[in-house]
Coordinates of N, CA and C in Angstrom, one line a residue:
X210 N 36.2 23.2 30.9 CA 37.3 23.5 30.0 C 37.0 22.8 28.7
X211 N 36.8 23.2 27.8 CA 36.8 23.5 26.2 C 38.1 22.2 25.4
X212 N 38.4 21.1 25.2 CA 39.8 20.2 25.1 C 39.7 20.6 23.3
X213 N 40.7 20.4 22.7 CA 40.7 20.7 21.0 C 40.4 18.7 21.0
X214 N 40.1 18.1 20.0 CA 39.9 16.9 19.6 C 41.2 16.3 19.6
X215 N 40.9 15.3 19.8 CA 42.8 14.5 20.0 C 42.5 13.1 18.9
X216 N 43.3 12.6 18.0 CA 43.4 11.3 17.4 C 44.3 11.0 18.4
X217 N 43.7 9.6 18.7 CA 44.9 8.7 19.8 C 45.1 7.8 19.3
X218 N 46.5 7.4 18.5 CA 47.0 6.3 17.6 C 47.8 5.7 18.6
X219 N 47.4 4.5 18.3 CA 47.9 3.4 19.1 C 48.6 2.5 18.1
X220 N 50.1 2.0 18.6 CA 50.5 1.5 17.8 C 50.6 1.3 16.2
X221 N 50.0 2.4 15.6 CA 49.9 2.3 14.4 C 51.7 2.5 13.3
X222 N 51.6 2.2 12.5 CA 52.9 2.8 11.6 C 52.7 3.9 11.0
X223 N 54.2 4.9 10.3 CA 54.5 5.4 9.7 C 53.6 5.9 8.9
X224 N 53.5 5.3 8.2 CA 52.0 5.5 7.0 C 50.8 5.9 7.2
X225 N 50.2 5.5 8.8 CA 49.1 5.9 9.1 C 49.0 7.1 9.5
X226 N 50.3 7.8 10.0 CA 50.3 9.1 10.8 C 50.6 9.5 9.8
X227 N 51.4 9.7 9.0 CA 51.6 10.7 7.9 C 49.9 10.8 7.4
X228 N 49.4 9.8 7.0 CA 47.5 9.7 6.3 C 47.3 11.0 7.0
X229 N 47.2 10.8 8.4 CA 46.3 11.4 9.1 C 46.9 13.2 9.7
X230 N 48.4 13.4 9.1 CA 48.7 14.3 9.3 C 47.9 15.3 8.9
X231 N 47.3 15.2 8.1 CA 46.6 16.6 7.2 C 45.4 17.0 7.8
X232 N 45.1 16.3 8.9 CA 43.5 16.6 9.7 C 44.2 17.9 10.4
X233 N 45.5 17.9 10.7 CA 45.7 18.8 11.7 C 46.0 20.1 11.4
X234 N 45.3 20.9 12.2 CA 45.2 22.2 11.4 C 44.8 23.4 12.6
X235 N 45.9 24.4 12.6 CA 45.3 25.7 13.9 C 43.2 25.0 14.3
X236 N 43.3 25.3 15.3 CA 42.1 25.1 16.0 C 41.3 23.7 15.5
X237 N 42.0 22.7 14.5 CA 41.3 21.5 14.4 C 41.7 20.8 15.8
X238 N 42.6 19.6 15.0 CA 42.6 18.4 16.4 C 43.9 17.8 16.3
X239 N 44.6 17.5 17.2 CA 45.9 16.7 17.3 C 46.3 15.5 17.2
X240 N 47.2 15.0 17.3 CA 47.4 14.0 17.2 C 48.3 13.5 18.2
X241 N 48.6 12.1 19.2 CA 49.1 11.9 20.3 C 49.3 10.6 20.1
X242 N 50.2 10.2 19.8 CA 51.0 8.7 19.4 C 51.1 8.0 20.5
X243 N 51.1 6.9 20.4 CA 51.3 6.0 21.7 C 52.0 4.9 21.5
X244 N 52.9 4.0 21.5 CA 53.4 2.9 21.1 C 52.7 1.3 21.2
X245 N 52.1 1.7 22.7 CA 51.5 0.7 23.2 C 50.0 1.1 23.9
X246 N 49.3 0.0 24.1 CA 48.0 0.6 24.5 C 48.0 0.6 26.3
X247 N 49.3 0.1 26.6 CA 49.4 0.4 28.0 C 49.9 2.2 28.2
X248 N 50.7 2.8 27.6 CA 51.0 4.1 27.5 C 49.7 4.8 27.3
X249 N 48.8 4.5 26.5 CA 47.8 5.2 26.4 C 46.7 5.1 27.7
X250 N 46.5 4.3 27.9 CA 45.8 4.1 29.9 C 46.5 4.9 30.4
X251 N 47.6 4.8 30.4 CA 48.1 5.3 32.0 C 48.1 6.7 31.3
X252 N 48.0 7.6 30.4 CA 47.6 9.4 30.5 C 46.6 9.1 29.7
X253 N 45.2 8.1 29.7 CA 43.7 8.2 29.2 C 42.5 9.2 30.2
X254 N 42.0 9.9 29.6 CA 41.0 11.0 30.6 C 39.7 11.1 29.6
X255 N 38.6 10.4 30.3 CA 37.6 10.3 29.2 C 37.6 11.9 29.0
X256 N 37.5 13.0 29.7 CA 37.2 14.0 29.5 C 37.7 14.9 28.0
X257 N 38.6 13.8 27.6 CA 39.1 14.6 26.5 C 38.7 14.0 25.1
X258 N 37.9 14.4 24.5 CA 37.3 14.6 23.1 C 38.3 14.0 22.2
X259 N 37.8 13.3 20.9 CA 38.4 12.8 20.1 C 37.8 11.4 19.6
X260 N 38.9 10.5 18.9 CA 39.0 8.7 18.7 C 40.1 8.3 18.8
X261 N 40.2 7.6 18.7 CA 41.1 6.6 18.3 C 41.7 5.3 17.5
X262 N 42.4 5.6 16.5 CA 43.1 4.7 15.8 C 43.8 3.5 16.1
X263 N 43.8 2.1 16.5 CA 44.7 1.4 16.9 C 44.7 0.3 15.9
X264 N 45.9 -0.4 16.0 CA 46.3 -1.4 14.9 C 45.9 -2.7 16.3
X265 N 45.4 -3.5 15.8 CA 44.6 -4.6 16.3 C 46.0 -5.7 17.0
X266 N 46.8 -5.8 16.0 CA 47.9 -6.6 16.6 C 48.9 -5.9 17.0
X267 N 48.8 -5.0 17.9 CA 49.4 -4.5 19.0 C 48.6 -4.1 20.1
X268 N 48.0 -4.2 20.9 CA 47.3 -4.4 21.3 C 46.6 -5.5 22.7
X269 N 46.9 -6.9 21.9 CA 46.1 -7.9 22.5 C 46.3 -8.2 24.1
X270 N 47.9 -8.0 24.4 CA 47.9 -8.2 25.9 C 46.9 -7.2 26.7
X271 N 46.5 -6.3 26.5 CA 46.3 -5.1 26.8 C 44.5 -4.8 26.2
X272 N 44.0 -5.7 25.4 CA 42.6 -5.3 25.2 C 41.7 -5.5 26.0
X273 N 41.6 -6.3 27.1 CA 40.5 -6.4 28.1 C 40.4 -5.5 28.6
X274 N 41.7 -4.5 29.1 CA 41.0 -3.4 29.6 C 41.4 -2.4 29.3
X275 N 41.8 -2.1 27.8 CA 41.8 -1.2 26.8 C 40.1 -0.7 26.3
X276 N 39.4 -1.9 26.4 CA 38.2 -2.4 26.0 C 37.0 -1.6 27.3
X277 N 37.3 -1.9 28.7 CA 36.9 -1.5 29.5 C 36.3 -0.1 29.6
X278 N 38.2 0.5 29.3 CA 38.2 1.7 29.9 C 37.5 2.6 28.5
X279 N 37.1 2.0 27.5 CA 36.7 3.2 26.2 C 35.5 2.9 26.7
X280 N 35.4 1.6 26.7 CA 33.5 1.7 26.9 C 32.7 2.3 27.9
X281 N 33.7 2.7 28.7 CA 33.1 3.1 30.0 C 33.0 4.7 29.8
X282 N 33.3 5.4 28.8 CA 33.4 7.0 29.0 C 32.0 6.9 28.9
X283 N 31.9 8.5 29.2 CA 30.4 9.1 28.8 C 30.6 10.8 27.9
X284 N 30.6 10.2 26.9 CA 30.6 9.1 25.8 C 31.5 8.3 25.6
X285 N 31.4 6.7 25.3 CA 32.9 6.1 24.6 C 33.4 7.0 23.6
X286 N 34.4 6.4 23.9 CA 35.3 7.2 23.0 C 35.0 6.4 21.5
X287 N 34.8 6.8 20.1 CA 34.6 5.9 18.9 C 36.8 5.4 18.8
X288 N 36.3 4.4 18.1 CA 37.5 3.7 17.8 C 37.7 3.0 16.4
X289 N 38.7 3.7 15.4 CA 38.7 3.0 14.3 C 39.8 1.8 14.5
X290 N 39.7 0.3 14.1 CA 40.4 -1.0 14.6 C 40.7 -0.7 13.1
X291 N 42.4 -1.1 12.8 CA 43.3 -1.6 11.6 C 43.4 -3.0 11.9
X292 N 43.3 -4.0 10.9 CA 43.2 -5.2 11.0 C 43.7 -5.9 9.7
X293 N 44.7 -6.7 9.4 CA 45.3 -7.5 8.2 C 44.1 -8.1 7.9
X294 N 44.8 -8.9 6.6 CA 43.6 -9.8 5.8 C 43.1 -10.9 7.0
X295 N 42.0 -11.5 6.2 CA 41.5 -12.5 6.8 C 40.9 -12.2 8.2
X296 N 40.3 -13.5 8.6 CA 39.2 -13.4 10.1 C 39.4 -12.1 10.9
X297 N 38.6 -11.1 11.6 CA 39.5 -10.3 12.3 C 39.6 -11.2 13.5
X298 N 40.6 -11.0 14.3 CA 40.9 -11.4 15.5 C 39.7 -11.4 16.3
X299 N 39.8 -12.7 17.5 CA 38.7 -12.8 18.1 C 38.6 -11.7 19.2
X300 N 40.1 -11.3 19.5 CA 39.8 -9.9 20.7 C 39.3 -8.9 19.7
X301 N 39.1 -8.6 18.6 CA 38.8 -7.3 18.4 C 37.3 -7.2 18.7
X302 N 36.4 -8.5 18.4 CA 35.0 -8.4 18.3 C 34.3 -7.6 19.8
X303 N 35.4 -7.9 20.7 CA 34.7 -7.2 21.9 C 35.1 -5.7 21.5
X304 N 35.6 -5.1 20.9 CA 35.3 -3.7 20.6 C 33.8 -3.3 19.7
X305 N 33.2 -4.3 19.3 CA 31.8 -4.2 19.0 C 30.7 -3.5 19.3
X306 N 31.1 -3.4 20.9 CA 30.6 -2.6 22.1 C 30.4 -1.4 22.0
X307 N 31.2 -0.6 21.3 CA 31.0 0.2 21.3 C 31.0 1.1 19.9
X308 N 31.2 2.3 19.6 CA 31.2 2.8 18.9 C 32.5 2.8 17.8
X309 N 32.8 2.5 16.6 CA 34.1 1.5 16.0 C 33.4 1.2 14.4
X310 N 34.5 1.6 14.2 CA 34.7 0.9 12.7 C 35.8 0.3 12.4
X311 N 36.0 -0.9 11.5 CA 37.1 -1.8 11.3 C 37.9 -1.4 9.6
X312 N 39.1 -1.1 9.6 CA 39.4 -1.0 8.2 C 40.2 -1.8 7.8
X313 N 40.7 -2.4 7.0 CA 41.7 -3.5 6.4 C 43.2 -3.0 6.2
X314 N 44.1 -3.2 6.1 CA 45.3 -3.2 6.1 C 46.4 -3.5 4.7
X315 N 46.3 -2.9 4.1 CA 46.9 -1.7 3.9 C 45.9 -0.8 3.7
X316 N 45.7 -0.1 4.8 CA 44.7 1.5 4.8 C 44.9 2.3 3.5
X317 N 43.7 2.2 3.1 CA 43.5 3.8 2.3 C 43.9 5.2 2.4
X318 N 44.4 5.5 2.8 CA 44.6 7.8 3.1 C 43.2 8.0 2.9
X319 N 42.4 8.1 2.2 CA 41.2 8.7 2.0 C 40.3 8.0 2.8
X320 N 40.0 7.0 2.9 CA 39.0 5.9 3.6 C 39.5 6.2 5.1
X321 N 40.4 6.3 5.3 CA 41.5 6.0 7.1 C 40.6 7.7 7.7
X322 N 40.9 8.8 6.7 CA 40.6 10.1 7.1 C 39.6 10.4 6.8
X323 N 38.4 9.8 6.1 CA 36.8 9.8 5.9 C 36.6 9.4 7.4
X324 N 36.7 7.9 7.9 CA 36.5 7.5 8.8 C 36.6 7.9 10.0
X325 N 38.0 8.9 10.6 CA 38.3 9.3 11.3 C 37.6 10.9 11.8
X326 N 37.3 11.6 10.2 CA 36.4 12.8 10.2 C 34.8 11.7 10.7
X327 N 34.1 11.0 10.3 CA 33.0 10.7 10.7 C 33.1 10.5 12.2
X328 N 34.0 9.5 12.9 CA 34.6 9.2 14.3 C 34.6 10.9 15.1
X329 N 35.0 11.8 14.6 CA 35.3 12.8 15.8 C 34.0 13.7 15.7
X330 N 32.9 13.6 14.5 CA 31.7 14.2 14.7 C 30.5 13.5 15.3
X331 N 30.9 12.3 15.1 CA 29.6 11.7 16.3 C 30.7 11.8 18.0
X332 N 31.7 12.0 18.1 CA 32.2 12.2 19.7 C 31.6 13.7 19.7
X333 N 31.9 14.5 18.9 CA 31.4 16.1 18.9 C 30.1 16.0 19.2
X334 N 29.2 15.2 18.7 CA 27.7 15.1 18.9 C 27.1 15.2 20.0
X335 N 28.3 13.6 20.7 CA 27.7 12.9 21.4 C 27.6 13.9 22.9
X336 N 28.8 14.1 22.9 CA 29.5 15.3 24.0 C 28.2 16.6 24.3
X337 N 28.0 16.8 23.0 CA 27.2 18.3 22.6 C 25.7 17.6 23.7
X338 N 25.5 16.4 22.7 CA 24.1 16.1 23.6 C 24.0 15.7 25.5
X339 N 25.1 15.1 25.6 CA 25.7 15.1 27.2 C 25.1 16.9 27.9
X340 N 26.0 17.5 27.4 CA 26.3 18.7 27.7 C 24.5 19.1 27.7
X341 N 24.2 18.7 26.7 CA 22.7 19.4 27.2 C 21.6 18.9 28.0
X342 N 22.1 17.9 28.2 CA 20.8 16.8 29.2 C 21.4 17.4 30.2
X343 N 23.1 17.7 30.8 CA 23.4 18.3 31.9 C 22.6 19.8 32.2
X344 N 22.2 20.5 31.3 CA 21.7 21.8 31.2 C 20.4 21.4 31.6
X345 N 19.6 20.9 31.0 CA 18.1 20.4 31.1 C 17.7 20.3 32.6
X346 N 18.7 19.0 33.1 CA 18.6 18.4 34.6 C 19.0 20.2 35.4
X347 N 19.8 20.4 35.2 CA 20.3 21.8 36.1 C 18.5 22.3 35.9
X348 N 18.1 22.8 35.1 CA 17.4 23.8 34.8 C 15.7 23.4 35.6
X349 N 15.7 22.0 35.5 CA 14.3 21.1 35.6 C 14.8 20.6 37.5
X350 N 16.1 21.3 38.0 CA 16.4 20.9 39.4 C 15.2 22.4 40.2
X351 N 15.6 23.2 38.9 CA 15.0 24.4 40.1 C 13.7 24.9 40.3
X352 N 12.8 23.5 39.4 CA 11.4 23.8 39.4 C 10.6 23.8 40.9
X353 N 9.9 23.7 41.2 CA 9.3 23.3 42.8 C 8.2 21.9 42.4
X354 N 7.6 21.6 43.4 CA 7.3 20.4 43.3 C 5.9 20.6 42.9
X355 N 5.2 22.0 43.0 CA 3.9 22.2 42.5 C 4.0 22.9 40.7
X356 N 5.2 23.5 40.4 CA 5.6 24.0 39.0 C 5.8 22.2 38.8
X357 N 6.4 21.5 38.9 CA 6.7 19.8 37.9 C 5.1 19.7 37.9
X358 N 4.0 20.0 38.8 CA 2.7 19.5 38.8 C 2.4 19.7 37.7
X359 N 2.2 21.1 37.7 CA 1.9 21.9 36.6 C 2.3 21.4 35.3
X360 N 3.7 21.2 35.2 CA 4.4 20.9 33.7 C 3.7 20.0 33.0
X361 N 4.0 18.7 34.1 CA 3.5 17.2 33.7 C 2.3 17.5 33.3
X362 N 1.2 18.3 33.7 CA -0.3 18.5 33.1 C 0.0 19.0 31.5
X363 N 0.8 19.9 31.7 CA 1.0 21.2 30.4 C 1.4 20.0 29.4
X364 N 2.5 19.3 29.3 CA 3.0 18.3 28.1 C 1.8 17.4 28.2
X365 N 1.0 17.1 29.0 CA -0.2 16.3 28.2 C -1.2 16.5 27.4
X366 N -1.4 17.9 27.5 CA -1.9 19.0 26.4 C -3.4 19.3 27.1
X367 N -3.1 19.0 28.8 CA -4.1 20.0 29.3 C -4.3 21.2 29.5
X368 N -5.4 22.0 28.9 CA -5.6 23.3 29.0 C -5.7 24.1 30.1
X369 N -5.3 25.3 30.4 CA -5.1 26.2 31.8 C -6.5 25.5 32.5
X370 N -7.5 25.9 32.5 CA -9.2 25.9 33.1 C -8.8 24.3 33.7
X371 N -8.3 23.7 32.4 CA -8.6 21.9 33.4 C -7.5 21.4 33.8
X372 N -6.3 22.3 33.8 CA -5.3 22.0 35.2 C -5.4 22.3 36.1
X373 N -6.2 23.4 36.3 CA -7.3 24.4 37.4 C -7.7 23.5 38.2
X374 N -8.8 23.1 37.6 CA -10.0 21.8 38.1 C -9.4 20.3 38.5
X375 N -8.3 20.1 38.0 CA -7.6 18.9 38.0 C -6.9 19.5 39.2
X376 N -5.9 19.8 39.4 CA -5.5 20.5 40.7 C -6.2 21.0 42.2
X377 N -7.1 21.9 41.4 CA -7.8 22.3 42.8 C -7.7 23.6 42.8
X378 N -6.9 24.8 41.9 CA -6.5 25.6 42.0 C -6.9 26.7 41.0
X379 N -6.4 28.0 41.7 CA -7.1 29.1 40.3 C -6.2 28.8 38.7
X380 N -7.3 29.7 38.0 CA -6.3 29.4 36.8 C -5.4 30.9 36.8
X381 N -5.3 31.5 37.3 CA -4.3 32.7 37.7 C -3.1 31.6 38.1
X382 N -2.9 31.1 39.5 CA -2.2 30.4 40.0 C -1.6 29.3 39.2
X383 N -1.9 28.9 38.0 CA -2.1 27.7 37.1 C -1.1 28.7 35.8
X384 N -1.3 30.3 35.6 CA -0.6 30.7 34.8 C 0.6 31.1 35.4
X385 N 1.0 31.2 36.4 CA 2.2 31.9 37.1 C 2.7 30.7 37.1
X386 N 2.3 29.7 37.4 CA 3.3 28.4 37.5 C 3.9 28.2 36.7
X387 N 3.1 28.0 35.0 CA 3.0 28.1 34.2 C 4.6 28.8 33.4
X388 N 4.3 29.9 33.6 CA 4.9 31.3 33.4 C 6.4 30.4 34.1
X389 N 6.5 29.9 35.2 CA 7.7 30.2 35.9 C 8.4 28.9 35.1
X390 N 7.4 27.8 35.0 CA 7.7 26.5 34.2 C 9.3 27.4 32.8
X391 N 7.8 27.7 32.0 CA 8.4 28.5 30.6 C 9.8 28.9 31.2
X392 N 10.0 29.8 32.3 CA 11.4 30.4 32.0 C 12.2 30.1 33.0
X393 N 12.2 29.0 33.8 CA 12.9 28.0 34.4 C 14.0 27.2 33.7
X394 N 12.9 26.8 32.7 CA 13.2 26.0 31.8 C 13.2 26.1 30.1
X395 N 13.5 27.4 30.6 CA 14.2 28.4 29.1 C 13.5 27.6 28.0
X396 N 12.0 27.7 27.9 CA 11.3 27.3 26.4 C 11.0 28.4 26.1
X397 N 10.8 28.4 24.6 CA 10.2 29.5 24.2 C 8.9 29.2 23.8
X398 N 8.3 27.8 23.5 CA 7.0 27.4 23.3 C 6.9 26.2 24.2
X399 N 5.5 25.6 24.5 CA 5.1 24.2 24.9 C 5.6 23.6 24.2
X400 N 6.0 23.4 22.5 CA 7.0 22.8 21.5 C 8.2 22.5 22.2
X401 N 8.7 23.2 22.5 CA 10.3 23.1 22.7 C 10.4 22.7 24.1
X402 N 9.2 23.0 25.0 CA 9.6 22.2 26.5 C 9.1 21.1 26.2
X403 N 8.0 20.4 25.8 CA 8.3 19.1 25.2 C 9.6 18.0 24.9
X404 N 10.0 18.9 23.7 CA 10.9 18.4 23.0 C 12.4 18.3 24.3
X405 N 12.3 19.2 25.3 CA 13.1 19.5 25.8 C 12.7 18.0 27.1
X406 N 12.0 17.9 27.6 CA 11.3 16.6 28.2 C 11.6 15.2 27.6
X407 N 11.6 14.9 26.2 CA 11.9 13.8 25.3 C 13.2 13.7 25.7
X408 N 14.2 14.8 25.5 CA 15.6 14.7 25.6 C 16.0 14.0 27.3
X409 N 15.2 14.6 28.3 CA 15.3 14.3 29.9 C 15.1 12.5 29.7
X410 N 14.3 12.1 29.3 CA 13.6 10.7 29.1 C 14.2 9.7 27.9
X411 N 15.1 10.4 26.9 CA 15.9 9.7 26.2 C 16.9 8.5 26.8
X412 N 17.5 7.3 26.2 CA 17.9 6.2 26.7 C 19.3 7.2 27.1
X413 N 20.0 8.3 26.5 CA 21.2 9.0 27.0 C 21.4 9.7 28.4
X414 N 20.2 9.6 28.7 CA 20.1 10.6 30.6 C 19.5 9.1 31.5
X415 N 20.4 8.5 31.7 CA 20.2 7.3 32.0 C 19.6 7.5 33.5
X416 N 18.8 6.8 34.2 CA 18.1 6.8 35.3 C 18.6 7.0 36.5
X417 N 20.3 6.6 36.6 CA 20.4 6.9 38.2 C 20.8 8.3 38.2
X418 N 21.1 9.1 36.9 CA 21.2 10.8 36.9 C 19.7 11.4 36.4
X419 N 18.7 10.9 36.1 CA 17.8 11.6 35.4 C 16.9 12.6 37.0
X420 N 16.3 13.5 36.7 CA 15.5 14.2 37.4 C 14.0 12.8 38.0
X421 N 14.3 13.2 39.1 CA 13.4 12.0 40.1 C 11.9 12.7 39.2
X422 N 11.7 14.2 39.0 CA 10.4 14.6 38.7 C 9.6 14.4 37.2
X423 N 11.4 14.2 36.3 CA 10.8 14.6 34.8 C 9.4 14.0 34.5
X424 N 9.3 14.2 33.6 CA 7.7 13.9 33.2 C 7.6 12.8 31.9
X425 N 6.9 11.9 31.2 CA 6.9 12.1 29.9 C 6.1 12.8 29.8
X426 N 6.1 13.3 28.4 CA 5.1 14.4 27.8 C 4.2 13.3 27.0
X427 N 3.1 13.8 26.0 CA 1.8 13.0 25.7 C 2.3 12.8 24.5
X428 N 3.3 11.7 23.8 CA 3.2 11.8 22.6 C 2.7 12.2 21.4
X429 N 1.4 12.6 21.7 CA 0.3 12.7 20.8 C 0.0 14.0 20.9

């Protein structure tokens, strides 16, 4: 299921939600107020797309595992912190962690909704890139264990004849594999199954989900 982007304001005032009224627009993103950041846990679903806005001193009983539960999505959720003058509070610095920007108090309208437009295209990003490492892994599940042979040769930039000889096998048998590699795994060049391999091996397809077979490819 497809979610429209949500701003999740936490505790913020008057002023901030009017700012941010104007983002909302048929098919943009909404907005879902919360008073406290306990209200917001109890109906929080990483599954749903967006940031979050919270005012830093409201908050504090409630940041340890306000704190937990953002950082733990896949992707965090980004989080813009409102904060008065002076030191920010020492709970805010554990929002560090994640993805977050801090703005000062009395908010800007333009700065508040710059920030919040930047905040929901790296969640749009991040999501997008999720979504494709899930495709990847699907795609690189249905290889067989003699097509990964094959692959891992092919991204090192061995030629058909000396995956043959390296193998043990015809180079007929070396192109069918080949061949099945390619449209298994929906490339349209050795380029793009590469690049598609980088993406399997990037720090985002973290090891206890990544394909036991991926490969790296030869950087070179």
């Amino acid at each position: 299921m497809i979610h429209t982007p949500t701003l999740f304001l936490l505790g913020v005032d008057v002023a901030v939600r009017h700012s941010l009224e104007g983002l909302v627009a048929p098919g943009g993103c909404s907005l879902e107020y919360h008073s406290t950041a306990r209200s917001f846990l109890e109906a929080y679903n990483p599954a749903r797309p967006g940031c979050v806005v919270l005012d830093i001193a409201t908050v504090a009983s409630d940041a340890p595992e306000l704190q937990k539960k953002l950082s733990s999505g896949n992707p965090p959720l980004p989080i813009i912190i409102l904060a008065g003058e002076g030191p920010l509070p020492q709970i805010s610095r554990g929002f560090s962690l994640g993805p977050v920007d801090f703005l000062r108090k009395p908010v800007d309208a333009s700065e508040l909704c710059r920030a919040v437009t930047n905040a929901l295209a790296r969640d749009q990003e991040a999501r997008c890139r999720i979504g494709l490492i899930a495709e990847l892994r699907a795609r690189a599940a249905q290889l067989t264990p003699q097509e990964q042979e094959v692959m891992r040769l092919m991204v090192q930039g061995l030629a058909q004849k000396h995956i043959a000889a390296k193998l043990k096998i015809s180079t007929r048998t070396v192109q069918l594999r080949r061949t099945a590699v390619m449209r298994k795994m929906q490339a349209a060049s050795l380029a793009e199954l590469v690049q598609f391999l980088l993406i399997l091996n990037s720090p985002a397809a973290t090891p206890e989900t990544a394909p036991a077979d991926t490969t790296q490819p030869n950087p070179s």
